[in-house]
């Protein structure tokens, strides 16, 4: 049995590492403004995939290091509802859903870029043939 799912493992590994690195650097240097930049890694995960569905699923998978770092206290200490079991599950689910959404956006951006590149190539071919035909018509007259 063959398990070729056509997943870009390099994008998954590096994207998850980038996401975790921004959170660790933000915690280590006490710069909380670095936390949102962890979405760059999740965008890279989604952008590396071939379909939107794979981008969303692997975006959620790539967000698991963020879940682990959050539960270990790298994004601040939890209090109140978030200390309970239901609160921990809610935080985990929210982080995974946001990871899936950001991965979906990355895959969607890649799909739109590929469509735009195909349209550009199509326009270039039409333009080249137009100029060639005009030059031939001028020479024949």
C-alpha positions as CSV (number, residue, x, y, z in Angstrom):
1,X,0.0,0.0,0.0
2,X,1.3,3.4,-1.0
3,X,0.8,6.5,1.3
4,X,1.8,9.4,-1.0
5,X,-0.4,12.2,0.3
6,X,1.6,14.9,-1.5
7,X,2.3,16.9,1.7
8,X,5.1,19.4,1.8
9,X,6.8,18.2,5.0
10,X,9.5,20.9,4.8
11,X,6.9,23.6,5.0
12,X,5.2,21.9,7.9
13,X,8.4,21.4,9.9
14,X,9.9,24.9,9.2
15,X,6.5,26.6,9.7
16,X,5.9,25.0,13.1
17,X,9.4,25.9,14.1
18,X,9.0,29.5,13.0
19,X,5.7,29.7,14.9
20,X,7.2,28.3,18.1
21,X,10.3,30.4,17.7
22,X,8.4,33.7,17.7
23,X,6.6,32.7,20.9
24,X,9.8,31.6,22.6
25,X,11.7,34.8,21.6
26,X,8.8,36.9,22.8
27,X,8.8,35.2,26.2
28,X,12.5,35.2,26.5
29,X,13.0,38.9,25.7
30,X,9.8,40.0,27.3
31,X,8.5,41.4,24.1
32,X,4.8,40.3,23.8
33,X,4.5,42.1,20.5
34,X,6.4,39.2,18.9
35,X,3.6,36.7,19.6
36,X,1.4,37.6,16.6
37,X,4.3,37.1,14.2
38,X,4.0,33.4,14.9
39,X,1.3,33.4,12.3
40,X,4.0,33.8,9.7
41,X,5.0,30.1,10.2
42,X,1.3,29.0,9.9
43,X,1.0,31.0,6.7
44,X,4.1,29.3,5.3
45,X,2.6,25.9,6.2
46,X,-0.6,26.6,4.3
47,X,1.3,28.2,1.4
48,X,3.4,25.1,0.9
49,X,0.5,22.8,0.3
50,X,-1.3,22.0,-2.9
51,X,-4.9,22.3,-1.8
52,X,-6.9,24.5,0.5
53,X,-8.1,21.5,2.5
54,X,-4.5,20.3,3.2
55,X,-3.5,23.8,4.1
56,X,-6.2,24.1,6.7
57,X,-5.5,20.6,8.2
58,X,-1.8,21.1,8.3
59,X,-2.2,24.6,9.7
60,X,-4.0,23.1,12.7
61,X,-1.3,20.5,13.0
62,X,1.4,23.1,12.8
63,X,-0.3,25.0,15.6
64,X,0.3,22.2,18.1
65,X,3.6,23.7,19.3
66,X,1.8,26.9,20.1
67,X,-0.7,24.9,22.2
68,X,2.1,23.2,24.1
69,X,3.9,26.5,24.7
70,X,0.7,28.1,25.8
71,X,-0.1,25.3,28.3
72,X,3.5,25.5,29.7
73,X,3.0,29.2,30.4
74,X,5.0,30.9,27.7
75,X,2.1,33.2,26.8
76,X,1.3,34.1,30.3
77,X,-0.2,32.4,33.3
78,X,-3.7,31.2,33.1
79,X,-6.3,32.2,35.7
80,X,-10.0,31.8,36.3
81,X,-11.9,29.7,33.8
82,X,-8.8,28.8,31.9
83,X,-7.3,26.8,34.7
84,X,-10.2,24.3,34.7
85,X,-10.3,21.3,32.3
86,X,-13.0,22.9,30.2
87,X,-10.9,26.1,29.9
88,X,-7.8,24.2,28.9
89,X,-9.8,22.4,26.2
90,X,-11.3,25.7,25.0
91,X,-7.9,27.3,24.7
92,X,-6.6,24.3,22.8
93,X,-9.5,24.2,20.5
94,X,-9.3,28.0,19.8
95,X,-5.6,27.8,19.0
96,X,-6.1,24.9,16.7
97,X,-9.0,26.6,14.9
98,X,-7.0,29.8,14.4
99,X,-4.1,27.7,13.1
100,X,-6.4,26.0,10.6
101,X,-7.8,29.4,9.6
102,X,-4.3,30.9,9.0
103,X,-3.2,27.7,7.1
104,X,-6.3,28.0,5.0
105,X,-5.5,31.6,4.2
106,X,-1.9,30.6,3.2
107,X,-3.2,27.9,0.9
108,X,-5.8,30.2,-0.5
109,X,-3.1,32.9,-1.3
110,X,-1.1,30.3,-3.1
111,X,-4.1,29.2,-5.2
112,X,-4.9,32.7,-6.1
113,X,-1.3,33.4,-7.0
114,X,-1.1,30.4,-9.3
115,X,-4.3,31.5,-11.0
116,X,-2.9,35.0,-11.5
117,X,0.3,33.6,-12.9
118,X,-1.6,31.4,-15.3
119,X,-3.7,34.4,-16.4
120,X,-0.5,36.5,-16.8
121,X,1.1,33.8,-19.0
122,X,-2.0,33.6,-21.1
123,X,-2.0,37.4,-21.6
124,X,1.7,37.3,-22.5
125,X,1.1,34.6,-25.1
126,X,-1.7,36.6,-26.7
127,X,0.4,39.7,-26.7
128,X,3.4,38.0,-28.3
129,X,1.4,36.5,-31.1
130,X,-0.3,39.8,-31.8
131,X,3.1,41.5,-32.3
132,X,4.4,38.7,-34.5
133,X,1.3,38.8,-36.7
134,X,1.4,42.6,-37.0
135,X,5.1,42.5,-38.1
136,X,4.4,39.8,-40.7
137,X,1.5,41.8,-42.1
138,X,3.7,44.9,-42.4
139,X,6.4,43.0,-44.2
140,X,3.9,41.4,-46.7
141,X,2.4,44.8,-47.7
